[in-house]
Protein backbone atom coordinates (compact mmCIF):
# COMPACT_ATOMS: atom_id res chain seq x y z
CA UNK A 1 0.00 0.00 0.00
CA UNK A 2 3.00 2.31 -0.49
CA UNK A 3 1.59 4.21 -3.46
CA UNK A 4 -1.10 6.81 -2.84
CA UNK A 5 -2.93 7.22 -6.14
CA UNK A 6 -4.17 10.63 -7.19
CA UNK A 7 -7.46 8.98 -8.05
CA UNK A 8 -9.16 5.65 -7.42
CA UNK A 9 -12.19 4.90 -9.59
CA UNK A 10 -14.65 2.31 -8.32
CA UNK A 11 -16.27 0.63 -11.34
CA UNK A 12 -15.00 0.05 -14.86
CA UNK A 13 -18.06 0.69 -17.02
CA UNK A 14 -18.48 3.55 -19.49
CA UNK A 15 -18.38 6.22 -16.75
CA UNK A 16 -15.37 4.78 -14.91
CA UNK A 17 -13.34 4.10 -18.05
CA UNK A 18 -13.99 7.61 -19.34
CA UNK A 19 -12.93 9.13 -16.03
CA UNK A 20 -9.81 6.93 -16.27
CA UNK A 21 -9.04 8.18 -19.79
CA UNK A 22 -9.31 11.82 -18.75
CA UNK A 23 -7.43 11.56 -15.45
CA UNK A 24 -4.55 9.41 -16.68
CA UNK A 25 -4.19 11.62 -19.76
CA UNK A 26 -3.92 14.56 -17.35
CA UNK A 27 -1.02 12.63 -15.72
CA UNK A 28 -2.90 11.81 -12.55
CA UNK A 29 -1.92 8.38 -11.23
CA UNK A 30 -5.19 6.49 -11.61
CA UNK A 31 -6.41 3.08 -10.53
CA UNK A 32 -9.72 1.54 -11.59
CA UNK A 33 -11.10 -1.18 -9.28
CA UNK A 34 -13.80 -3.15 -11.06
CA UNK A 35 -15.88 -5.93 -9.61
CA UNK A 36 -16.76 -7.79 -12.81
CA UNK A 37 -15.42 -7.77 -16.35
CA UNK A 38 -14.43 -4.33 -17.64
CA UNK A 39 -17.23 -2.61 -19.56
CA UNK A 40 -20.16 -3.07 -17.18
CA UNK A 41 -23.52 -2.91 -18.94
CA UNK A 42 -21.82 -2.23 -22.27
CA UNK A 43 -20.81 -5.85 -22.49
CA UNK A 44 -24.45 -6.89 -22.01
CA UNK A 45 -25.59 -4.71 -24.90
CA UNK A 46 -25.91 -6.39 -28.27
CA UNK A 47 -25.74 -3.27 -30.37
CA UNK A 48 -24.95 0.38 -29.67
CA UNK A 49 -26.27 2.54 -32.49
CA UNK A 50 -26.46 5.90 -30.74
CA UNK A 51 -22.92 6.63 -29.62
CA UNK A 52 -21.96 9.70 -31.65
CA UNK A 53 -19.23 9.25 -34.24
CA UNK A 54 -19.18 5.48 -33.89
CA UNK A 55 -21.09 3.49 -36.51
CA UNK A 56 -23.32 0.80 -35.00
CA UNK A 57 -21.07 -1.39 -32.88
CA UNK A 58 -21.18 -4.24 -30.39
CA UNK A 59 -21.24 -3.05 -26.78
CA UNK A 60 -18.24 -5.18 -25.81
CA UNK A 61 -16.18 -3.68 -28.66
CA UNK A 62 -16.88 -0.13 -27.48
CA UNK A 63 -15.96 -1.19 -23.93
CA UNK A 64 -12.73 -2.77 -25.12
CA UNK A 65 -11.76 0.37 -27.06
CA UNK A 66 -12.34 2.48 -23.93
CA UNK A 67 -10.24 0.09 -21.84
CA UNK A 68 -7.36 0.11 -24.35
CA UNK A 69 -7.53 3.92 -24.53
CA UNK A 70 -7.42 4.29 -20.73
CA UNK A 71 -4.49 1.88 -20.42
CA UNK A 72 -2.59 3.65 -23.22
CA UNK A 73 -2.47 6.75 -21.00
CA UNK A 74 -1.19 4.76 -18.03
CA UNK A 75 -4.43 4.03 -16.19
CA UNK A 76 -4.15 0.88 -14.05
CA UNK A 77 -7.13 -1.45 -14.04
CA UNK A 78 -7.79 -4.28 -11.58
CA UNK A 79 -10.75 -6.51 -12.44
CA UNK A 80 -12.72 -9.22 -10.68
CA UNK A 81 -12.08 -7.63 -7.31
CA UNK A 82 -14.50 -7.36 -4.37
CA UNK A 83 -14.42 -4.31 -2.13
CA UNK A 84 -14.77 -5.05 1.59
CA UNK A 85 -14.49 -1.62 3.13
CA UNK A 86 -14.33 2.07 2.19
CA UNK A 87 -12.74 4.80 4.31
CA UNK A 88 -13.75 7.90 2.38
CA UNK A 89 -13.30 10.66 4.94
CA UNK A 90 -10.05 12.65 5.23
CA UNK A 91 -7.34 13.73 2.81
CA UNK A 92 -6.36 10.15 1.91
CA UNK A 93 -9.09 7.61 1.18
CA UNK A 94 -8.54 3.87 1.73
CA UNK A 95 -10.27 1.00 -0.03
CA UNK A 96 -9.83 -2.51 1.31
CA UNK A 97 -10.56 -5.58 -0.81
CA UNK A 98 -11.96 -8.91 0.37
CA UNK A 99 -8.58 -10.52 -0.35
CA UNK A 100 -6.88 -8.14 2.10
CA UNK A 101 -5.26 -5.78 -0.43
CA UNK A 102 -5.56 -2.09 0.44
CA UNK A 103 -5.41 0.87 -1.94
CA UNK A 104 -5.16 4.55 -1.12
CA UNK A 105 -6.14 7.59 -3.14
CA UNK A 106 -6.32 11.33 -2.67
CA UNK A 107 -9.67 11.30 -4.45
CA UNK A 108 -12.30 8.73 -5.40
CA UNK A 109 -14.84 8.59 -8.23
CA UNK A 110 -17.66 6.14 -7.62
CA UNK A 111 -19.06 4.60 -10.81
CA UNK A 112 -20.58 1.27 -9.73
CA UNK A 113 -23.49 1.51 -12.20
CA UNK A 114 -26.52 -0.68 -11.75
CA UNK A 115 -27.84 -4.24 -12.01
CA UNK A 116 -31.00 -5.50 -13.70
CA UNK A 117 -34.20 -5.25 -11.71
CA UNK A 118 -36.06 -8.51 -11.12
CA UNK A 119 -39.81 -9.00 -11.44
CA UNK A 120 -39.83 -10.74 -8.03
CA UNK A 121 -42.58 -13.18 -8.99
CA UNK A 122 -42.87 -16.93 -8.32
CA UNK A 123 -40.45 -19.09 -10.31
CA UNK A 124 -38.05 -16.28 -11.23
CA UNK A 125 -35.27 -17.50 -8.95
CA UNK A 126 -35.79 -21.12 -10.05
CA UNK A 127 -35.58 -20.45 -13.79
CA UNK A 128 -32.83 -17.80 -13.85
CA UNK A 129 -30.33 -19.18 -16.35
CA UNK A 130 -32.81 -21.95 -17.25
CA UNK A 131 -34.90 -19.89 -19.62
CA UNK A 132 -34.92 -16.52 -17.85
CA UNK A 133 -32.28 -13.99 -18.88
CA UNK A 134 -31.52 -10.30 -18.39
CA UNK A 135 -29.01 -10.04 -21.23
CA UNK A 136 -29.74 -10.49 -24.93
CA UNK A 137 -26.06 -10.26 -25.90
CA UNK A 138 -25.06 -12.98 -23.48
CA UNK A 139 -27.90 -15.44 -24.01
CA UNK A 140 -29.75 -14.55 -27.24
CA UNK A 141 -28.11 -17.29 -29.27
CA UNK A 142 -29.40 -20.02 -26.90
CA UNK A 143 -32.89 -19.18 -28.12
CA UNK A 144 -32.25 -19.71 -31.81
CA UNK A 145 -35.39 -21.07 -33.47
CA UNK A 146 -37.50 -20.63 -30.31
CA UNK A 147 -40.48 -18.50 -29.33
CA UNK A 148 -39.65 -16.11 -26.53
CA UNK A 149 -41.08 -13.30 -24.40
CA UNK A 150 -39.55 -9.90 -23.64
CA UNK A 151 -40.82 -8.04 -20.56
CA UNK A 152 -40.61 -4.24 -20.48
CA UNK A 153 -41.50 -1.13 -22.40
CA UNK A 154 -38.45 1.13 -22.34
CA UNK A 155 -35.64 1.57 -24.85
CA UNK A 156 -33.70 -1.46 -23.65
CA UNK A 157 -36.73 -3.76 -23.93
CA UNK A 158 -37.66 -2.65 -27.45
CA UNK A 159 -34.12 -2.50 -28.82
CA UNK A 160 -33.15 -5.84 -27.34
CA UNK A 161 -36.43 -7.40 -28.57
CA UNK A 162 -35.48 -6.36 -32.11
CA UNK A 163 -31.96 -7.76 -31.60
CA UNK A 164 -33.44 -11.04 -30.34
CA UNK A 165 -35.39 -11.55 -33.58
CA UNK A 166 -32.04 -12.51 -35.15
CA UNK A 167 -32.30 -15.72 -33.13
CA UNK A 168 -35.91 -16.32 -32.10
CA UNK A 169 -38.73 -17.18 -34.50
CA UNK A 170 -41.20 -15.08 -32.50
CA UNK A 171 -40.77 -12.43 -29.79
CA UNK A 172 -43.79 -11.38 -27.70
CA UNK A 173 -43.31 -8.13 -25.80
CA UNK A 174 -45.36 -7.97 -22.60
CA UNK A 175 -45.75 -4.47 -21.20
CA UNK A 176 -47.75 -3.20 -18.23
CA UNK A 177 -49.01 0.04 -19.80
CA UNK A 178 -50.97 0.79 -22.99
CA UNK A 179 -48.02 2.79 -24.37
CA UNK A 180 -44.27 2.34 -24.43
CA UNK A 181 -41.79 4.57 -22.59
CA UNK A 182 -39.18 4.16 -25.35
CA UNK A 183 -38.05 6.64 -28.00
CA UNK A 184 -40.40 6.76 -30.99
CA UNK A 185 -37.86 5.32 -33.43
CA UNK A 186 -37.33 2.29 -31.15
CA UNK A 187 -41.10 1.69 -30.95
CA UNK A 188 -41.47 2.04 -34.73
CA UNK A 189 -38.65 -0.39 -35.41
CA UNK A 190 -40.22 -2.99 -33.12
CA UNK A 191 -43.68 -2.45 -34.64
CA UNK A 192 -42.28 -2.88 -38.16
CA UNK A 193 -40.64 -6.20 -37.28
CA UNK A 194 -42.86 -9.09 -38.47
CA UNK A 195 -41.48 -11.43 -35.79
CA UNK A 196 -42.60 -9.19 -32.91
CA UNK A 197 -46.05 -9.32 -31.25
CA UNK A 198 -47.32 -7.20 -28.36
CA UNK A 199 -49.36 -7.91 -25.24
CA UNK A 200 -50.14 -4.57 -23.62
CA UNK A 201 -51.54 -3.65 -20.19
CA UNK A 202 -50.36 -6.99 -18.87
CA UNK A 203 -47.89 -8.34 -16.34
CA UNK A 204 -46.24 -11.70 -15.86
CA UNK A 205 -47.44 -13.46 -12.70
CA UNK A 206 -45.35 -16.65 -12.64
CA UNK A 207 -42.81 -18.91 -14.36
CA UNK A 208 -43.39 -22.66 -14.68
CA UNK A 209 -41.57 -25.69 -16.06
CA UNK A 210 -39.60 -28.75 -15.09
CA UNK A 211 -35.84 -28.54 -15.58
CA UNK A 212 -36.27 -25.62 -17.96
CA UNK A 213 -38.83 -22.86 -18.27
CA UNK A 214 -41.90 -24.09 -20.19
CA UNK A 215 -44.60 -21.48 -19.71
CA UNK A 216 -45.56 -18.20 -18.05
CA UNK A 217 -48.81 -16.85 -16.64
CA UNK A 218 -49.88 -13.37 -17.68
CA UNK A 219 -52.48 -11.10 -16.09
CA UNK A 220 -54.38 -8.66 -18.29
CA UNK A 221 -54.52 -5.73 -15.85
CA UNK A 222 -57.79 -4.02 -16.86
CA UNK A 223 -59.81 -7.27 -16.60
CA UNK A 224 -57.71 -9.28 -14.11
CA UNK A 225 -57.93 -12.25 -16.48
CA UNK A 226 -55.00 -14.68 -16.17
CA UNK A 227 -53.84 -16.63 -19.20
CA UNK A 228 -50.94 -18.99 -19.82
CA UNK A 229 -48.41 -18.87 -22.63
CA UNK A 230 -45.93 -21.55 -23.61
CA UNK A 231 -42.43 -20.17 -24.01
CA UNK A 232 -38.88 -21.42 -23.66
CA UNK A 233 -37.33 -18.08 -22.92
CA UNK A 234 -38.10 -14.80 -21.14
CA UNK A 235 -35.87 -11.74 -21.29
CA UNK A 236 -36.53 -9.18 -18.57
CA UNK A 237 -35.71 -5.50 -19.19
CA UNK A 238 -37.55 -3.57 -16.48
CA UNK A 239 -34.86 -1.18 -15.39
CA UNK A 240 -31.85 -1.15 -13.17
CA UNK A 241 -31.13 -0.58 -9.53
CA UNK A 242 -27.98 1.29 -8.52
CA UNK A 243 -25.13 -0.77 -7.02
CA UNK A 244 -24.90 1.39 -3.94
CA UNK A 245 -25.79 -0.97 -1.07
CA UNK A 246 -22.22 -0.85 0.31
CA UNK A 247 -22.26 2.95 0.28
CA UNK A 248 -25.45 3.51 2.26
CA UNK A 249 -23.83 4.59 5.51
CA UNK A 250 -20.94 6.43 3.84
CA UNK A 251 -22.41 8.83 1.36
CA UNK A 252 -25.68 10.64 0.71
CA UNK A 253 -28.14 8.57 -1.31
CA UNK A 254 -31.66 9.54 -2.32
CA UNK A 255 -34.79 7.42 -1.77
CA UNK A 256 -34.03 5.45 -4.97
CA UNK A 257 -30.57 4.61 -3.55
CA UNK A 258 -28.87 6.79 -6.16
CA UNK A 259 -25.78 8.77 -5.14
CA UNK A 260 -26.63 12.44 -4.76
CA UNK A 261 -24.21 14.64 -6.75
CA UNK A 262 -24.13 18.30 -7.75
CA UNK A 263 -23.60 19.54 -11.32
CA UNK A 264 -19.83 18.93 -10.92
CA UNK A 265 -20.42 15.31 -9.84
CA UNK A 266 -19.32 16.07 -6.26
CA UNK A 267 -20.89 13.98 -3.51
CA UNK A 268 -21.39 15.23 0.05
CA UNK A 269 -17.94 13.83 1.01
CA UNK A 270 -14.92 16.03 0.25
CA UNK A 271 -12.77 14.59 -2.57
CA UNK A 272 -15.37 11.95 -3.51
CA UNK A 273 -17.21 12.21 -6.82
CA UNK A 274 -19.70 9.93 -8.58
CA UNK A 275 -20.79 9.42 -12.20
CA UNK A 276 -22.86 7.19 -14.46
CA UNK A 277 -25.94 5.08 -13.80
CA UNK A 278 -25.46 5.17 -10.00
CA UNK A 279 -26.24 8.90 -9.61
CA UNK A 280 -29.46 10.87 -9.21
CA UNK A 281 -30.55 11.45 -12.80
CA UNK A 282 -33.26 10.69 -15.30
CA UNK A 283 -31.55 9.40 -18.45
CA UNK A 284 -29.23 6.40 -18.35
CA UNK A 285 -27.24 6.14 -21.56
CA UNK A 286 -23.63 5.55 -22.56
CA UNK A 287 -23.37 9.19 -23.64
CA UNK A 288 -24.62 10.46 -20.28
CA UNK A 289 -22.29 8.09 -18.40
CA UNK A 290 -19.22 9.20 -20.37
CA UNK A 291 -20.19 12.86 -19.97
CA UNK A 292 -20.44 12.53 -16.20
CA UNK A 293 -17.21 10.52 -16.07
CA UNK A 294 -15.55 13.40 -17.91
CA UNK A 295 -16.96 16.05 -15.57
CA UNK A 296 -15.94 14.05 -12.49
CA UNK A 297 -12.36 13.54 -13.75
CA UNK A 298 -11.99 17.23 -14.63
CA UNK A 299 -13.35 18.08 -11.19
CA UNK A 300 -10.79 15.81 -9.58
CA UNK A 301 -7.95 17.50 -11.53
CA UNK A 302 -9.09 20.89 -10.31
CA UNK A 303 -9.58 19.64 -6.74
CA UNK A 304 -6.03 18.23 -6.64
CA UNK A 305 -4.55 21.45 -8.10
CA UNK A 306 -6.26 23.53 -5.45
C1 LIG B 1 -29.60 -4.29 -22.28
C2 LIG B 1 -29.11 -2.87 -22.29
C3 LIG B 1 -29.07 -2.16 -23.47
C4 LIG B 1 -28.61 -0.84 -23.49
N1 LIG B 1 -28.56 -0.17 -24.68
C5 LIG B 1 -28.03 1.06 -24.71
C6 LIG B 1 -27.87 1.75 -25.95
O1 LIG B 1 -28.21 1.23 -27.01
N2 LIG B 1 -27.35 3.01 -25.92
C7 LIG B 1 -26.97 3.62 -24.77
O2 LIG B 1 -26.47 4.75 -24.81
N3 LIG B 1 -27.11 2.98 -23.57
C8 LIG B 1 -27.62 1.74 -23.52
N4 LIG B 1 -27.76 1.10 -22.33
C9 LIG B 1 -27.41 1.84 -21.08
C10 LIG B 1 -25.90 1.95 -20.91
O3 LIG B 1 -25.29 0.70 -21.17
C11 LIG B 1 -25.59 2.40 -19.48
O4 LIG B 1 -26.29 3.60 -19.20
C12 LIG B 1 -24.10 2.68 -19.27
O5 LIG B 1 -23.31 1.66 -19.81
C13 LIG B 1 -23.83 2.84 -17.76
O6 LIG B 1 -22.46 2.94 -17.54
P1 LIG B 1 -21.88 3.03 -16.04
O7 LIG B 1 -20.40 3.06 -16.18
O8 LIG B 1 -22.54 4.11 -15.30
O9 LIG B 1 -22.33 1.70 -15.28
P2 LIG B 1 -22.12 0.15 -15.59
O10 LIG B 1 -22.04 -0.10 -17.03
O11 LIG B 1 -23.19 -0.53 -14.81
O12 LIG B 1 -20.70 -0.18 -14.98
C14 LIG B 1 -20.46 -0.28 -13.61
C15 LIG B 1 -19.25 -1.16 -13.36
O13 LIG B 1 -18.94 -1.10 -11.98
C16 LIG B 1 -18.71 -2.40 -11.49
N5 LIG B 1 -19.05 -2.40 -10.06
C17 LIG B 1 -20.28 -2.43 -9.49
N6 LIG B 1 -20.19 -2.39 -8.15
C18 LIG B 1 -18.87 -2.34 -7.86
C19 LIG B 1 -18.13 -2.30 -6.66
N7 LIG B 1 -18.70 -2.30 -5.45
N8 LIG B 1 -16.78 -2.29 -6.73
C20 LIG B 1 -16.17 -2.28 -7.93
N9 LIG B 1 -16.81 -2.32 -9.12
C21 LIG B 1 -18.14 -2.35 -9.08
C22 LIG B 1 -19.58 -3.30 -12.34
O14 LIG B 1 -19.06 -4.62 -12.36
C23 LIG B 1 -19.46 -2.61 -13.71
O15 LIG B 1 -18.36 -3.10 -14.42
C24 LIG B 1 -28.19 -0.22 -22.28
C25 LIG B 1 -28.22 -0.96 -21.09
C26 LIG B 1 -28.65 -2.26 -21.10
C27 LIG B 1 -28.64 -3.05 -19.82
PDB file of C-alpha atoms and ligand atoms in Angstrom, residues 9-17 33-51 81-83 86 111-116 134-137 155-157 159-160 237 240 243-244 246-247 275-278 281 283-290 292, ligand 1:
ATOM      1  CA  UNK A   9     -12.187   4.903  -9.586  1.00  0.00           C
ATOM      2  CA  UNK A  10     -14.647   2.309  -8.316  1.00  0.00           C
ATOM      3  CA  UNK A  11     -16.269   0.627 -11.339  1.00  0.00           C
ATOM      4  CA  UNK A  12     -15.000   0.050 -14.862  1.00  0.00           C
ATOM      5  CA  UNK A  13     -18.063   0.694 -17.022  1.00  0.00           C
ATOM      6  CA  UNK A  14     -18.484   3.552 -19.492  1.00  0.00           C
ATOM      7  CA  UNK A  15     -18.377   6.218 -16.747  1.00  0.00           C
ATOM      8  CA  UNK A  16     -15.368   4.779 -14.913  1.00  0.00           C
ATOM      9  CA  UNK A  17     -13.341   4.102 -18.049  1.00  0.00           C
ATOM     10  CA  UNK A  33     -11.101  -1.177  -9.282  1.00  0.00           C
ATOM     11  CA  UNK A  34     -13.797  -3.147 -11.062  1.00  0.00           C
ATOM     12  CA  UNK A  35     -15.876  -5.934  -9.611  1.00  0.00           C
ATOM     13  CA  UNK A  36     -16.757  -7.794 -12.808  1.00  0.00           C
ATOM     14  CA  UNK A  37     -15.423  -7.767 -16.345  1.00  0.00           C
ATOM     15  CA  UNK A  38     -14.431  -4.331 -17.642  1.00  0.00           C
ATOM     16  CA  UNK A  39     -17.231  -2.612 -19.565  1.00  0.00           C
ATOM     17  CA  UNK A  40     -20.160  -3.072 -17.182  1.00  0.00           C
ATOM     18  CA  UNK A  41     -23.520  -2.911 -18.938  1.00  0.00           C
ATOM     19  CA  UNK A  42     -21.824  -2.232 -22.271  1.00  0.00           C
ATOM     20  CA  UNK A  43     -20.813  -5.854 -22.494  1.00  0.00           C
ATOM     21  CA  UNK A  44     -24.454  -6.892 -22.015  1.00  0.00           C
ATOM     22  CA  UNK A  45     -25.591  -4.713 -24.903  1.00  0.00           C
ATOM     23  CA  UNK A  46     -25.908  -6.394 -28.265  1.00  0.00           C
ATOM     24  CA  UNK A  47     -25.739  -3.272 -30.373  1.00  0.00           C
ATOM     25  CA  UNK A  48     -24.948   0.379 -29.671  1.00  0.00           C
ATOM     26  CA  UNK A  49     -26.272   2.541 -32.488  1.00  0.00           C
ATOM     27  CA  UNK A  50     -26.460   5.902 -30.740  1.00  0.00           C
ATOM     28  CA  UNK A  51     -22.920   6.629 -29.618  1.00  0.00           C
ATOM     29  CA  UNK A  81     -12.081  -7.626  -7.305  1.00  0.00           C
ATOM     30  CA  UNK A  82     -14.500  -7.362  -4.374  1.00  0.00           C
ATOM     31  CA  UNK A  83     -14.416  -4.313  -2.134  1.00  0.00           C
ATOM     32  CA  UNK A  86     -14.332   2.067   2.194  1.00  0.00           C
ATOM     33  CA  UNK A 111     -19.063   4.599 -10.811  1.00  0.00           C
ATOM     34  CA  UNK A 112     -20.583   1.270  -9.727  1.00  0.00           C
ATOM     35  CA  UNK A 113     -23.490   1.510 -12.203  1.00  0.00           C
ATOM     36  CA  UNK A 114     -26.520  -0.677 -11.754  1.00  0.00           C
ATOM     37  CA  UNK A 115     -27.835  -4.237 -12.014  1.00  0.00           C
ATOM     38  CA  UNK A 116     -31.002  -5.503 -13.699  1.00  0.00           C
ATOM     39  CA  UNK A 134     -31.520 -10.297 -18.392  1.00  0.00           C
ATOM     40  CA  UNK A 135     -29.012 -10.036 -21.231  1.00  0.00           C
ATOM     41  CA  UNK A 136     -29.741 -10.495 -24.935  1.00  0.00           C
ATOM     42  CA  UNK A 137     -26.058 -10.256 -25.899  1.00  0.00           C
ATOM     43  CA  UNK A 155     -35.643   1.571 -24.853  1.00  0.00           C
ATOM     44  CA  UNK A 156     -33.703  -1.461 -23.654  1.00  0.00           C
ATOM     45  CA  UNK A 157     -36.733  -3.761 -23.931  1.00  0.00           C
ATOM     46  CA  UNK A 159     -34.116  -2.501 -28.815  1.00  0.00           C
ATOM     47  CA  UNK A 160     -33.150  -5.842 -27.337  1.00  0.00           C
ATOM     48  CA  UNK A 237     -35.712  -5.500 -19.187  1.00  0.00           C
ATOM     49  CA  UNK A 240     -31.852  -1.154 -13.174  1.00  0.00           C
ATOM     50  CA  UNK A 243     -25.133  -0.772  -7.024  1.00  0.00           C
ATOM     51  CA  UNK A 244     -24.899   1.389  -3.941  1.00  0.00           C
ATOM     52  CA  UNK A 246     -22.215  -0.850   0.308  1.00  0.00           C
ATOM     53  CA  UNK A 247     -22.262   2.950   0.283  1.00  0.00           C
ATOM     54  CA  UNK A 275     -20.786   9.422 -12.198  1.00  0.00           C
ATOM     55  CA  UNK A 276     -22.863   7.190 -14.463  1.00  0.00           C
ATOM     56  CA  UNK A 277     -25.939   5.084 -13.799  1.00  0.00           C
ATOM     57  CA  UNK A 278     -25.461   5.171  -9.999  1.00  0.00           C
ATOM     58  CA  UNK A 281     -30.554  11.454 -12.795  1.00  0.00           C
ATOM     59  CA  UNK A 283     -31.554   9.402 -18.448  1.00  0.00           C
ATOM     60  CA  UNK A 284     -29.225   6.397 -18.353  1.00  0.00           C
ATOM     61  CA  UNK A 285     -27.244   6.136 -21.561  1.00  0.00           C
ATOM     62  CA  UNK A 286     -23.633   5.554 -22.565  1.00  0.00           C
ATOM     63  CA  UNK A 287     -23.367   9.188 -23.644  1.00  0.00           C
ATOM     64  CA  UNK A 288     -24.619  10.461 -20.280  1.00  0.00           C
ATOM     65  CA  UNK A 289     -22.293   8.090 -18.396  1.00  0.00           C
ATOM     66  CA  UNK A 290     -19.219   9.200 -20.372  1.00  0.00           C
ATOM     67  CA  UNK A 292     -20.445  12.525 -16.202  1.00  0.00           C
TER      68      UNK A 292
HETATM   69  C1  LIG B   1     -29.602  -4.288 -22.285  1.00  0.00           C
HETATM   70  C2  LIG B   1     -29.109  -2.871 -22.294  1.00  0.00           C
HETATM   71  C3  LIG B   1     -29.072  -2.162 -23.470  1.00  0.00           C
HETATM   72  C4  LIG B   1     -28.614  -0.843 -23.485  1.00  0.00           C
HETATM   73  N1  LIG B   1     -28.559  -0.174 -24.680  1.00  0.00           N
HETATM   74  C5  LIG B   1     -28.035   1.063 -24.711  1.00  0.00           C
HETATM   75  C6  LIG B   1     -27.871   1.753 -25.945  1.00  0.00           C
HETATM   76  O1  LIG B   1     -28.209   1.231 -27.013  1.00  0.00           O
HETATM   77  N2  LIG B   1     -27.345   3.013 -25.916  1.00  0.00           N
HETATM   78  C7  LIG B   1     -26.972   3.623 -24.768  1.00  0.00           C
HETATM   79  O2  LIG B   1     -26.475   4.749 -24.810  1.00  0.00           O
HETATM   80  N3  LIG B   1     -27.113   2.985 -23.569  1.00  0.00           N
HETATM   81  C8  LIG B   1     -27.623   1.743 -23.518  1.00  0.00           C
HETATM   82  N4  LIG B   1     -27.761   1.100 -22.327  1.00  0.00           N
HETATM   83  C9  LIG B   1     -27.406   1.836 -21.078  1.00  0.00           C
HETATM   84  C10 LIG B   1     -25.905   1.951 -20.907  1.00  0.00           C
HETATM   85  O3  LIG B   1     -25.286   0.696 -21.175  1.00  0.00           O
HETATM   86  C11 LIG B   1     -25.589   2.404 -19.482  1.00  0.00           C
HETATM   87  O4  LIG B   1     -26.293   3.595 -19.201  1.00  0.00           O
HETATM   88  C12 LIG B   1     -24.099   2.684 -19.266  1.00  0.00           C
HETATM   89  O5  LIG B   1     -23.312   1.659 -19.814  1.00  0.00           O
HETATM   90  C13 LIG B   1     -23.833   2.842 -17.763  1.00  0.00           C
HETATM   91  O6  LIG B   1     -22.457   2.939 -17.535  1.00  0.00           O
HETATM   92  P1  LIG B   1     -21.878   3.029 -16.042  1.00  0.00           P
HETATM   93  O7  LIG B   1     -20.400   3.062 -16.180  1.00  0.00           O
HETATM   94  O8  LIG B   1     -22.543   4.106 -15.298  1.00  0.00           O
HETATM   95  O9  LIG B   1     -22.330   1.696 -15.282  1.00  0.00           O
HETATM   96  P2  LIG B   1     -22.122   0.155 -15.594  1.00  0.00           P
HETATM   97  O10 LIG B   1     -22.039  -0.104 -17.033  1.00  0.00           O
HETATM   98  O11 LIG B   1     -23.189  -0.530 -14.811  1.00  0.00           O
HETATM   99  O12 LIG B   1     -20.697  -0.181 -14.980  1.00  0.00           O
HETATM  100  C14 LIG B   1     -20.462  -0.276 -13.613  1.00  0.00           C
HETATM  101  C15 LIG B   1     -19.250  -1.159 -13.363  1.00  0.00           C
HETATM  102  O13 LIG B   1     -18.939  -1.099 -11.980  1.00  0.00           O
HETATM  103  C16 LIG B   1     -18.707  -2.398 -11.488  1.00  0.00           C
HETATM  104  N5  LIG B   1     -19.053  -2.404 -10.063  1.00  0.00           N
HETATM  105  C17 LIG B   1     -20.279  -2.428  -9.490  1.00  0.00           C
HETATM  106  N6  LIG B   1     -20.185  -2.392  -8.146  1.00  0.00           N
HETATM  107  C18 LIG B   1     -18.866  -2.336  -7.860  1.00  0.00           C
HETATM  108  C19 LIG B   1     -18.126  -2.302  -6.656  1.00  0.00           C
HETATM  109  N7  LIG B   1     -18.700  -2.297  -5.451  1.00  0.00           N
HETATM  110  N8  LIG B   1     -16.777  -2.286  -6.733  1.00  0.00           N
HETATM  111  C20 LIG B   1     -16.168  -2.280  -7.931  1.00  0.00           C
HETATM  112  N9  LIG B   1     -16.810  -2.321  -9.122  1.00  0.00           N
HETATM  113  C21 LIG B   1     -18.138  -2.347  -9.078  1.00  0.00           C
HETATM  114  C22 LIG B   1     -19.582  -3.301 -12.340  1.00  0.00           C
HETATM  115  O14 LIG B   1     -19.059  -4.617 -12.357  1.00  0.00           O
HETATM  116  C23 LIG B   1     -19.463  -2.614 -13.705  1.00  0.00           C
HETATM  117  O15 LIG B   1     -18.361  -3.103 -14.419  1.00  0.00           O
HETATM  118  C24 LIG B   1     -28.187  -0.223 -22.281  1.00  0.00           C
HETATM  119  C25 LIG B   1     -28.217  -0.957 -21.087  1.00  0.00           C
HETATM  120  C26 LIG B   1     -28.653  -2.262 -21.096  1.00  0.00           C
HETATM  121  C27 LIG B   1     -28.638  -3.051 -19.822  1.00  0.00           C
END
